[in-house]
mmCIF file of N, CA, C and O in Angstrom:
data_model
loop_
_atom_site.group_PDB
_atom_site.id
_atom_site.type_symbol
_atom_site.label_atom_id
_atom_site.label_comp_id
_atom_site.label_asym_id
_atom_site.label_seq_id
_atom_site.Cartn_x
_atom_site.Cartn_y
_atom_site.Cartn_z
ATOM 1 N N UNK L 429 6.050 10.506 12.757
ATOM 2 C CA UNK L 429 5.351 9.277 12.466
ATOM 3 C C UNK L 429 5.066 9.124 10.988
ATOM 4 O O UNK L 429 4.906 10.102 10.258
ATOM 5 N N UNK L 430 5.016 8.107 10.645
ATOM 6 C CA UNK L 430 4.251 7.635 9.227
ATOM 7 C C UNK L 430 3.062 8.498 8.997
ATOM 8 O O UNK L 430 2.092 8.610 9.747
ATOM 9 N N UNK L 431 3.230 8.991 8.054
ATOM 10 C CA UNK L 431 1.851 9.969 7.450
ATOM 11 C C UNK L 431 0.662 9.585 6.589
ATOM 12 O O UNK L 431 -0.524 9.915 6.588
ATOM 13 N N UNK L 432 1.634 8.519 5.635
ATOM 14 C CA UNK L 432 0.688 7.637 4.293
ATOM 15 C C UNK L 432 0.805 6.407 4.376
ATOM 16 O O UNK L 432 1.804 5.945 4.928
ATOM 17 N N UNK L 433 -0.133 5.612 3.877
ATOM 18 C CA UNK L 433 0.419 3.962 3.625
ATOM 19 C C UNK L 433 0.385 4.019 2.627
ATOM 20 O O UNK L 433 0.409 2.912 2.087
ATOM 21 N N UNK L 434 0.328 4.917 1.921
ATOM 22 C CA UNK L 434 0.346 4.905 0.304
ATOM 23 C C UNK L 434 1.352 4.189 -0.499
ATOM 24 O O UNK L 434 1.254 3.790 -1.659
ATOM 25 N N UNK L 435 2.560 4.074 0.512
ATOM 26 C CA UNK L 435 3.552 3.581 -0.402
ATOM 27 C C UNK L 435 4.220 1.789 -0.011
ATOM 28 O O UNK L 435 5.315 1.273 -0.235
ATOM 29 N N UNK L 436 2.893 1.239 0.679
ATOM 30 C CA UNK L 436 2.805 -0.222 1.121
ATOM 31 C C UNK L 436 1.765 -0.686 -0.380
ATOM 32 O O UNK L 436 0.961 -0.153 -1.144
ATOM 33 N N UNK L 437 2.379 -1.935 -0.169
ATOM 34 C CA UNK L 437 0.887 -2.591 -1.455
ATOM 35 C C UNK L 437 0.510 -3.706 -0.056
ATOM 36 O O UNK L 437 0.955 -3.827 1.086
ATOM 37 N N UNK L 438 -0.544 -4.392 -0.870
ATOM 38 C CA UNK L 438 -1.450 -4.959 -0.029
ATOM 39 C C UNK L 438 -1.026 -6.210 1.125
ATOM 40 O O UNK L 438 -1.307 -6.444 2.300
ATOM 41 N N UNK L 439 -0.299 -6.762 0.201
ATOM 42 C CA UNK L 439 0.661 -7.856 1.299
ATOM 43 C C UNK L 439 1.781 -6.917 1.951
ATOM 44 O O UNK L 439 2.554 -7.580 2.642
ATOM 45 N N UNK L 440 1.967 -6.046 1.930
ATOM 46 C CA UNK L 440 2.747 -5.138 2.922
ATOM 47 C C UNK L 440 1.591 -5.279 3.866
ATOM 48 O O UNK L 440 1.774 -6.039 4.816
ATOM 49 N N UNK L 441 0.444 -4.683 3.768
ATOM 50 C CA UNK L 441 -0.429 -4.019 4.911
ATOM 51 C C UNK L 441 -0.838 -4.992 5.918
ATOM 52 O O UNK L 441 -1.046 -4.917 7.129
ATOM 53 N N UNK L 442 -0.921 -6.480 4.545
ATOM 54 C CA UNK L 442 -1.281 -7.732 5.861
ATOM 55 C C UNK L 442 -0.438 -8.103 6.409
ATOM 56 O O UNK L 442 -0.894 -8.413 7.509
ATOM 57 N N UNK L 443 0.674 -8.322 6.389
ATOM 58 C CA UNK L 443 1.807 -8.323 6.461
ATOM 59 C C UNK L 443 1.927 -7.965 8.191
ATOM 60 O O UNK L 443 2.119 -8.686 9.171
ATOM 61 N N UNK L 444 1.683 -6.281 7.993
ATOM 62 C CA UNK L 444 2.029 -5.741 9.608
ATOM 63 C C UNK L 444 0.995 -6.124 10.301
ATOM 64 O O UNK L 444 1.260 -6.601 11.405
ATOM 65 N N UNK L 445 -0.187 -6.061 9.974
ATOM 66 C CA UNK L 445 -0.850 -6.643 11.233
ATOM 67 C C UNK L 445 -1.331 -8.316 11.442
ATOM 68 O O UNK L 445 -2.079 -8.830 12.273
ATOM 69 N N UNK L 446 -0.585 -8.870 10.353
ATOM 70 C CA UNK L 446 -0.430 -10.218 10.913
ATOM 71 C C UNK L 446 0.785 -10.112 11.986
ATOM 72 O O UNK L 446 0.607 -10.449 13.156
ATOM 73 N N UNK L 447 1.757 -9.731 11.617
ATOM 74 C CA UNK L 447 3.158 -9.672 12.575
ATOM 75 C C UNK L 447 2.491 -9.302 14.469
ATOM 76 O O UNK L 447 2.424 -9.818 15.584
ATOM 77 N N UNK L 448 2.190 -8.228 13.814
ATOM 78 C CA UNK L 448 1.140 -7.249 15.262
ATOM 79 C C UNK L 448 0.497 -8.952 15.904
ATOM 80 O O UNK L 448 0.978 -9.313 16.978
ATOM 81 N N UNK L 449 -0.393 -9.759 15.319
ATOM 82 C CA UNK L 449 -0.957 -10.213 15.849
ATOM 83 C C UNK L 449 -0.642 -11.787 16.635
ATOM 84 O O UNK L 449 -0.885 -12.425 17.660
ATOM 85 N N UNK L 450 0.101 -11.861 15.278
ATOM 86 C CA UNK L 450 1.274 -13.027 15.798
ATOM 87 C C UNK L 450 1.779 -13.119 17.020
ATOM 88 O O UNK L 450 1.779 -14.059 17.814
ATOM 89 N N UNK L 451 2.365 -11.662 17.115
ATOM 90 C CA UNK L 451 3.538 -11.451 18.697
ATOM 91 C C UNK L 451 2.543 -11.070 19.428
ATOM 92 O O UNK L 451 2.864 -10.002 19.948
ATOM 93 N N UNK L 452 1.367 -11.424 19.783
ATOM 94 C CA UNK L 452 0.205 -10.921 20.756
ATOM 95 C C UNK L 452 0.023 -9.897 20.556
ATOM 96 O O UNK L 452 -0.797 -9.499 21.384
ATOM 97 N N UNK L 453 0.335 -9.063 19.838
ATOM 98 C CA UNK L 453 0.044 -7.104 20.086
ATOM 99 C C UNK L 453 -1.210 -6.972 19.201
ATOM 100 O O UNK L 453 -1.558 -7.571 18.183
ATOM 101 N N UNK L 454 -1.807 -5.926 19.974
ATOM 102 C CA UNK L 454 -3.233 -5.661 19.634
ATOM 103 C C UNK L 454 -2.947 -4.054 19.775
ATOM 104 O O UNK L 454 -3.509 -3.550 20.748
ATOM 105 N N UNK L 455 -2.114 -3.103 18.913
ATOM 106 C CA UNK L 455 -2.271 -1.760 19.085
ATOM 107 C C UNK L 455 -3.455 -0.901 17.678
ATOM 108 O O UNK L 455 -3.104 -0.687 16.517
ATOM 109 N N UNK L 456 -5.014 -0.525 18.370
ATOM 110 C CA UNK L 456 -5.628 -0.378 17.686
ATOM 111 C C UNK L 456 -5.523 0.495 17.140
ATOM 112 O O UNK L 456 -6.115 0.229 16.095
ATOM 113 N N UNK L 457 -5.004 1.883 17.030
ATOM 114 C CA UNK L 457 -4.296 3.169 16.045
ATOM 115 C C UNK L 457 -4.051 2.568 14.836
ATOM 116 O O UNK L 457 -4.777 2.701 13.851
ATOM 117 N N UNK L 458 -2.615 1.628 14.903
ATOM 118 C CA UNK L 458 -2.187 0.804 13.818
ATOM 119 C C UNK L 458 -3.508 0.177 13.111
ATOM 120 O O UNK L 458 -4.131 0.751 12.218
ATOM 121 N N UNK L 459 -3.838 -1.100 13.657
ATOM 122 C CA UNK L 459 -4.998 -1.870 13.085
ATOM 123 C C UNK L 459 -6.069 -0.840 12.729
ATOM 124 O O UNK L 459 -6.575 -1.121 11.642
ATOM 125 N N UNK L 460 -6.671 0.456 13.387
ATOM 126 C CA UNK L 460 -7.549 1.071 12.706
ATOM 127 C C UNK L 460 -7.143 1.807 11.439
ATOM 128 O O UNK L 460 -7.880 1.557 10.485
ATOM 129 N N UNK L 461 -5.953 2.820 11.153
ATOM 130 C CA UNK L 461 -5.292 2.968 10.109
ATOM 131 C C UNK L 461 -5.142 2.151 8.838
ATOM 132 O O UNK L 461 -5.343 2.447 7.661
ATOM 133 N N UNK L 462 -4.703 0.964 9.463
ATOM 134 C CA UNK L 462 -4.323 0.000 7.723
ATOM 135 C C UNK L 462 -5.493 -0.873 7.929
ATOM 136 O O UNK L 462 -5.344 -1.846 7.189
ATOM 137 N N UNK L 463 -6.638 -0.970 8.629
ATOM 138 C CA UNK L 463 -8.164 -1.276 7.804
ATOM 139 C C UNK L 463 -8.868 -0.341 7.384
ATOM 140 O O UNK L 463 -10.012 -0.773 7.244
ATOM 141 N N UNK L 464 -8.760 1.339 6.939
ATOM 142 C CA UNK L 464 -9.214 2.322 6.545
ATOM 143 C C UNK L 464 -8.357 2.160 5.392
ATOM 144 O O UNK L 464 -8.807 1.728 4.331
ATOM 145 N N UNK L 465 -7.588 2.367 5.489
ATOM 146 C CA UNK L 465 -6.531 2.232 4.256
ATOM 147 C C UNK L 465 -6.945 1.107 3.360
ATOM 148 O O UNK L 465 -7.411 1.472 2.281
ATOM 149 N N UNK L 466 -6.877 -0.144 3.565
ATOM 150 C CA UNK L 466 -7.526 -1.155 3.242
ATOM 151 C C UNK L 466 -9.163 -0.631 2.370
ATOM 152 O O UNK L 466 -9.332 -0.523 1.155
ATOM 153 N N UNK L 467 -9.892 -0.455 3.167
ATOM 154 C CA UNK L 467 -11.173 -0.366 2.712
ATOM 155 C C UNK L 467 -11.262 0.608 1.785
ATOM 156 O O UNK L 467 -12.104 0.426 0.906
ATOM 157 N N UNK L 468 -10.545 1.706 1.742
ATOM 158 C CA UNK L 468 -10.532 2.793 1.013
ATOM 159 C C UNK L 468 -9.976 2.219 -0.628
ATOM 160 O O UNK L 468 -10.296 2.842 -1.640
ATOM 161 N N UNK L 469 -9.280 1.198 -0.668
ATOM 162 C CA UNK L 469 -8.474 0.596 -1.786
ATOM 163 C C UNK L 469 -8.657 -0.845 -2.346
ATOM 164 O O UNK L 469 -8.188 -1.443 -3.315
ATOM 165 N N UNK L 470 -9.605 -1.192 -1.258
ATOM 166 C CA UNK L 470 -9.453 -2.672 -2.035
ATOM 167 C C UNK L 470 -9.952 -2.942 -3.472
ATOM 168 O O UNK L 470 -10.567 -2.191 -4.229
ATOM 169 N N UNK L 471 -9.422 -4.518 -3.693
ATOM 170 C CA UNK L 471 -9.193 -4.232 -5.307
ATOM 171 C C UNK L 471 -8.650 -5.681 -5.678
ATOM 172 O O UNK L 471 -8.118 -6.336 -4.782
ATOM 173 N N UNK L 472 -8.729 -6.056 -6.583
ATOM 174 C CA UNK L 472 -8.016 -7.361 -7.602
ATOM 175 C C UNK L 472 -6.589 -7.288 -7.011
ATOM 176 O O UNK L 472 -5.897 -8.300 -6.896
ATOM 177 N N UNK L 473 -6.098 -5.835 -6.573
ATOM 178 C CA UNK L 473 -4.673 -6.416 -6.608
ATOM 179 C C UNK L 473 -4.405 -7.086 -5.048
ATOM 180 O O UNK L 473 -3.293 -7.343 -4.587
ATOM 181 N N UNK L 474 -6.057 -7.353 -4.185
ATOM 182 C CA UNK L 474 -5.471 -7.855 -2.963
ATOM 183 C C UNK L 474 -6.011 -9.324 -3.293
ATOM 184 O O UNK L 474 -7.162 -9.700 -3.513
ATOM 185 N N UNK L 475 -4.748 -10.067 -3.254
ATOM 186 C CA UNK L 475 -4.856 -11.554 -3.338
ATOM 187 C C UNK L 475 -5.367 -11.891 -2.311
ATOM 188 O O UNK L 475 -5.552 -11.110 -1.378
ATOM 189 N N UNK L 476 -5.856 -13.757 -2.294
ATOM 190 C CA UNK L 476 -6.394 -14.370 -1.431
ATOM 191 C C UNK L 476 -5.257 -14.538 0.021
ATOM 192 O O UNK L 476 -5.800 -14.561 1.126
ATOM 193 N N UNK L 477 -4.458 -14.595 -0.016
ATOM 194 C CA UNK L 477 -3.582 -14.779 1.076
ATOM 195 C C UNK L 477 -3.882 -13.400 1.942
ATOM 196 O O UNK L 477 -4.353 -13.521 3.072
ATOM 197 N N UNK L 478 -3.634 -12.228 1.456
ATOM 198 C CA UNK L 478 -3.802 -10.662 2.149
ATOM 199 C C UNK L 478 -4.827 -10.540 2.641
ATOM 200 O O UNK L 478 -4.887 -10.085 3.783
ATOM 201 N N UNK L 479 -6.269 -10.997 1.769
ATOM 202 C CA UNK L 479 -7.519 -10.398 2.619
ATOM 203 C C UNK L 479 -7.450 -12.048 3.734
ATOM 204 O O UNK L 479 -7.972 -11.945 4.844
ATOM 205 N N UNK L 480 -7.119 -12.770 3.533
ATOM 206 C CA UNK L 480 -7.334 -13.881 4.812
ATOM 207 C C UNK L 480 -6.256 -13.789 5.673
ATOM 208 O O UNK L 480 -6.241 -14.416 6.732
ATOM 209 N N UNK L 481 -5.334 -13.054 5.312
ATOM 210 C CA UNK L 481 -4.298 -12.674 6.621
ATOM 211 C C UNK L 481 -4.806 -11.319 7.046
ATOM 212 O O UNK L 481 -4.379 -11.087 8.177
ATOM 213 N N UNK L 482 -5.353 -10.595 6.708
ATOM 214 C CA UNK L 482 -5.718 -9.185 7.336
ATOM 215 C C UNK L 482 -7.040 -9.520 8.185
ATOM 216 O O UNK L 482 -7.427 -8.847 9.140
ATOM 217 N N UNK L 483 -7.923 -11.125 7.482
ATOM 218 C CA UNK L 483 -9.363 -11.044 8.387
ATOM 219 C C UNK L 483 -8.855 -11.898 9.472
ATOM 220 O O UNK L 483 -9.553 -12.093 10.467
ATOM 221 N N UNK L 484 -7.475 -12.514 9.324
ATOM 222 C CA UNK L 484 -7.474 -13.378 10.604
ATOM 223 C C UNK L 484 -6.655 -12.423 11.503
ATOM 224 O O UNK L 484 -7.002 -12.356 12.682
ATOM 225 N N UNK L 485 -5.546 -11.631 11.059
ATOM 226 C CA UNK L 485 -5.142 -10.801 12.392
ATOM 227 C C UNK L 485 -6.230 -9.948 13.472
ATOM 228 O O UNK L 485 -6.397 -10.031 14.689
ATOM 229 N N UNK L 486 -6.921 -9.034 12.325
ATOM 230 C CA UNK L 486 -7.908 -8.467 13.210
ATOM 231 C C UNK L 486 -8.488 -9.091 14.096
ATOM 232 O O UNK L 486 -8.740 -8.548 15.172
ATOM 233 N N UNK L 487 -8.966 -10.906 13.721
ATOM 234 C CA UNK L 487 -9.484 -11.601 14.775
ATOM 235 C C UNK L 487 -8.752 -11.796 15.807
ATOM 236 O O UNK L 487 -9.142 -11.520 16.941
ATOM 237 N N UNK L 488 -7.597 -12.296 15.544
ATOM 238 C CA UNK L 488 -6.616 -12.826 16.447
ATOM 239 C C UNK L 488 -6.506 -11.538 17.447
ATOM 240 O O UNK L 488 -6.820 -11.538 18.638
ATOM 241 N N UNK L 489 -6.119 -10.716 16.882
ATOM 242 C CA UNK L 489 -5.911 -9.308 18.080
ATOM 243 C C UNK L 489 -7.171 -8.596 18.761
ATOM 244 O O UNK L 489 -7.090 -7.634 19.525
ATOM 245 N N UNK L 490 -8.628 -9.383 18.260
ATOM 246 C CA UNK L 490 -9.960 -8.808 19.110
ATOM 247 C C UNK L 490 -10.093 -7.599 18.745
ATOM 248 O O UNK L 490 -10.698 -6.802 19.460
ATOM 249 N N UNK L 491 -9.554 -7.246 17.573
ATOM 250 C CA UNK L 491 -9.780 -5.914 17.115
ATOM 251 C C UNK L 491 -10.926 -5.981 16.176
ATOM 252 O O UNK L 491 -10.986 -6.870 15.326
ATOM 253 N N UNK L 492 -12.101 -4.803 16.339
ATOM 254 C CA UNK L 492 -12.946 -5.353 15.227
ATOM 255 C C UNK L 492 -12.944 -4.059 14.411
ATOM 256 O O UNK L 492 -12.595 -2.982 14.896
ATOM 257 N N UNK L 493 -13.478 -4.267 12.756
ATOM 258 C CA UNK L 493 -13.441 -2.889 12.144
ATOM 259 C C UNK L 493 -14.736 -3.155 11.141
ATOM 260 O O UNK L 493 -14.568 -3.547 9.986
ATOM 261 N N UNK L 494 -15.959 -2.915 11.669
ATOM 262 C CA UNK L 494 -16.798 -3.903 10.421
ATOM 263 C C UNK L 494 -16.834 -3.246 9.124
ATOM 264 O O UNK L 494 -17.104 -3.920 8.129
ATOM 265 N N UNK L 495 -16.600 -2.053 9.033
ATOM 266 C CA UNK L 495 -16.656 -1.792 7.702
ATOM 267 C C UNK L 495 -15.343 -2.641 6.594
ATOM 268 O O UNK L 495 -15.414 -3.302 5.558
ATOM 269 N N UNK L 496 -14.471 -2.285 7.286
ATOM 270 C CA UNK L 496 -13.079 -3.801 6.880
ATOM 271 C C UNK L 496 -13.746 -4.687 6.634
ATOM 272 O O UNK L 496 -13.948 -4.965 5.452
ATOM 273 N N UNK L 497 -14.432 -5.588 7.866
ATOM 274 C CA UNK L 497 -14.951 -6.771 7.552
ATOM 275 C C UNK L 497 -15.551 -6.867 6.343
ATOM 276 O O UNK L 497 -15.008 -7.557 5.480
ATOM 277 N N UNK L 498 -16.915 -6.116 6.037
ATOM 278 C CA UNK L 498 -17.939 -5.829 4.974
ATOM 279 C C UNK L 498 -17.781 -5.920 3.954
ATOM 280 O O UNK L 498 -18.408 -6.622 3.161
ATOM 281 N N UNK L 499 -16.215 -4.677 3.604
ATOM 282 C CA UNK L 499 -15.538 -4.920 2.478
ATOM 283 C C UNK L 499 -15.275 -6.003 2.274
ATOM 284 O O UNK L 499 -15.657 -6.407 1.175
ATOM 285 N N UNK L 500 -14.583 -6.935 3.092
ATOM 286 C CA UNK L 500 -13.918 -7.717 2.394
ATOM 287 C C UNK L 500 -14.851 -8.945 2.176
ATOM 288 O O UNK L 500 -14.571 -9.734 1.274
ATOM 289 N N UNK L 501 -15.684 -9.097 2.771
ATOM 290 C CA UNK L 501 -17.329 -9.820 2.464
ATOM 291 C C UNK L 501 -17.716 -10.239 1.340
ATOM 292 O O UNK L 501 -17.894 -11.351 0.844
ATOM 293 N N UNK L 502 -17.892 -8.492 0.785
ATOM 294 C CA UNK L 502 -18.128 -8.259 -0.429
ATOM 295 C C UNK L 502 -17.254 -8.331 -1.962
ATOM 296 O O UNK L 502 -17.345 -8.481 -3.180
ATOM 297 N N UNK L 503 -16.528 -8.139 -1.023
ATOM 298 C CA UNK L 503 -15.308 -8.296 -1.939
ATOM 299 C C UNK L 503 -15.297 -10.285 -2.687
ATOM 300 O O UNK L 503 -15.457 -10.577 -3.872
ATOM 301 N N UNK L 504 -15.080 -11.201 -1.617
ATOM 302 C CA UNK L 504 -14.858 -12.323 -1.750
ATOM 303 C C UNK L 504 -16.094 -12.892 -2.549
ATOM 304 O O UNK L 504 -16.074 -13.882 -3.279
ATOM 305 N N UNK L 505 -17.267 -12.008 -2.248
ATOM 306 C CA UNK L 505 -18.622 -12.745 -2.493
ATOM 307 C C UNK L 505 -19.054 -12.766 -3.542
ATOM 308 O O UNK L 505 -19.814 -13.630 -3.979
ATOM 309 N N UNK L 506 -18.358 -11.171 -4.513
ATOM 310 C CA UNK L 506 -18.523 -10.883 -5.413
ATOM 311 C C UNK L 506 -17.567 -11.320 -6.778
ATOM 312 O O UNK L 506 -17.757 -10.867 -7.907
ATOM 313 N N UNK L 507 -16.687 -12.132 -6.474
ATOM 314 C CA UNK L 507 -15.476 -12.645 -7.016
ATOM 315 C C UNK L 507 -16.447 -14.028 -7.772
ATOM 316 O O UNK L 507 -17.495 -14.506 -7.337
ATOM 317 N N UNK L 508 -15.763 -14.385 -8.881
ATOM 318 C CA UNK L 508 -16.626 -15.015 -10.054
ATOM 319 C C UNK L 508 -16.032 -16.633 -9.853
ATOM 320 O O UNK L 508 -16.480 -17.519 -10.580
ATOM 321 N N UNK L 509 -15.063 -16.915 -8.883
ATOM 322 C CA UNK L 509 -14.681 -18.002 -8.558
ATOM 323 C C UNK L 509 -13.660 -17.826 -7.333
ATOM 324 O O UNK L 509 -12.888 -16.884 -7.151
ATOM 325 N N UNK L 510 -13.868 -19.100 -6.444
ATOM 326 C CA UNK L 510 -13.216 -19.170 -5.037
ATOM 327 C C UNK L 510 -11.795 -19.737 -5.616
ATOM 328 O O UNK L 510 -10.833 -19.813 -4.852
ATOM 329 N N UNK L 511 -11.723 -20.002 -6.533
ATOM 330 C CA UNK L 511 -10.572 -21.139 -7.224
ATOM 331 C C UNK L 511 -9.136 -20.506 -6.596
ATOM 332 O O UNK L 511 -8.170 -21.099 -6.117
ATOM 333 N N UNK L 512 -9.337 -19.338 -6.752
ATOM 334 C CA UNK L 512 -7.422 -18.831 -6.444
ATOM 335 C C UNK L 512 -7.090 -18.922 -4.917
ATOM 336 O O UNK L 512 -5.982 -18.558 -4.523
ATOM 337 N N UNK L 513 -7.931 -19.348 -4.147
ATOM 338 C CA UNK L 513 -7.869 -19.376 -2.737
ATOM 339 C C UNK L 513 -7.678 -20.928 -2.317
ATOM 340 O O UNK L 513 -8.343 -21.837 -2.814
ATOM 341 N N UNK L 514 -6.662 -21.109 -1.316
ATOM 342 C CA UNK L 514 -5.957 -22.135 -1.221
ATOM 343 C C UNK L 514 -7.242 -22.615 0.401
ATOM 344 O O UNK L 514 -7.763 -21.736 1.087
ATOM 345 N N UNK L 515 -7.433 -23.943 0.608
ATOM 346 C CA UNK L 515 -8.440 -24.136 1.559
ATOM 347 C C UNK L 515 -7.868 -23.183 2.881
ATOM 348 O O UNK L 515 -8.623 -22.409 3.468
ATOM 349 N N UNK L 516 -6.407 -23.361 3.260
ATOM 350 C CA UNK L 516 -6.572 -22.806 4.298
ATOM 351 C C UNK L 516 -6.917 -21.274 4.504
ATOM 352 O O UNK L 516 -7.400 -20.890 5.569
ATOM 353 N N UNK L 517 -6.620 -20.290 3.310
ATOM 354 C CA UNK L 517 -7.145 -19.232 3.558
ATOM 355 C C UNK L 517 -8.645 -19.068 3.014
ATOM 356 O O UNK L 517 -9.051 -17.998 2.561
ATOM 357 N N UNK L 518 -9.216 -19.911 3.076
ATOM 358 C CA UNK L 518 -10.333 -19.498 3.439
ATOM 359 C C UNK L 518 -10.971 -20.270 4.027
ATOM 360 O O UNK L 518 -12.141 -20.400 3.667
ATOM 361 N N UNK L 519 -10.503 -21.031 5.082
ATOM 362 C CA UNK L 519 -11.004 -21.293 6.456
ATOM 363 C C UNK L 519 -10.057 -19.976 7.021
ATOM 364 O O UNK L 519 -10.764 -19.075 7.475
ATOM 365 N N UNK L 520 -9.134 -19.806 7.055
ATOM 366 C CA UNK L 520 -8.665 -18.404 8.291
ATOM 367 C C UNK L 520 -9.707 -17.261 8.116
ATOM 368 O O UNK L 520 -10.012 -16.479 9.017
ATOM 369 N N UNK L 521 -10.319 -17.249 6.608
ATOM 370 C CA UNK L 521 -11.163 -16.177 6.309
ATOM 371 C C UNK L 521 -12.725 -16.077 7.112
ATOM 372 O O UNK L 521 -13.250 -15.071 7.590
ATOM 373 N N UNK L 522 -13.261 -17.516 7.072
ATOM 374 C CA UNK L 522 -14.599 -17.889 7.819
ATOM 375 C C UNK L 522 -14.076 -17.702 9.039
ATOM 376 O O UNK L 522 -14.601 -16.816 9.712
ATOM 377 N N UNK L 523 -12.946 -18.458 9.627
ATOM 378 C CA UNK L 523 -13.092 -18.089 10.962
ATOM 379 C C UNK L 523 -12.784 -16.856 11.545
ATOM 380 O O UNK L 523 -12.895 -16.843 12.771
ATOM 381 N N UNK L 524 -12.429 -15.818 11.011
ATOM 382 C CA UNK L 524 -11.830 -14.578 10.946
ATOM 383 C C UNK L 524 -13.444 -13.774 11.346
ATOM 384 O O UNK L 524 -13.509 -12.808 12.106
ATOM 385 N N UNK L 525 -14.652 -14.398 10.670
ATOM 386 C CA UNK L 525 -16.222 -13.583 10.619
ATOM 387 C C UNK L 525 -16.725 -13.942 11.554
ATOM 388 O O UNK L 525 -17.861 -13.556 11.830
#
């Protein structure tokens, strides 16, 4: 099996579990892995599209991870302008909480 996600960047990570969530699949191993991974790293280099595709899969698949969530909370809240975020991702983002 895959050992690291070390070698995904951030729209890789949303990436798979948007896909996951898209095709109905809800496998929580996966989704718990790359929201640890996630939280452990987040950062400037995760654009607005990644953290609102990573908060809407988790929703979509009923998977919850609140420390994920939290981060990314904080993350958005603490950002000095909403400007780089296009309306719809951040309505997928509210409705994602």
């Amino acid at each position: 099996g895959l050992m690291s996600l070390d070698s995904f960047n951030p729209q890789n990570l949303s990436n798979i579990v948007w896909a996951f969530a898209t095709a109905g699949e809800s496998h929580s191993e996966l989704f718990n892995r790359v929201g640890d991974h996630i939280v452990a790293r987040i950062s400037d280099d995760f654009r607005p599209q990644a953290l609102a595709n990573t908060a809407w899969a988790f929703a979509t698949a009923g998977l919850s991870h609140p420390e994920l969530f939290n981060k990314i909370g904080n993350h958005i809240a603490g950002l000095m302008s909403l400007d780089l975020f296009k309306p719809q991702e951040l309505s997928n983002t509210a409705w994602a909480f």
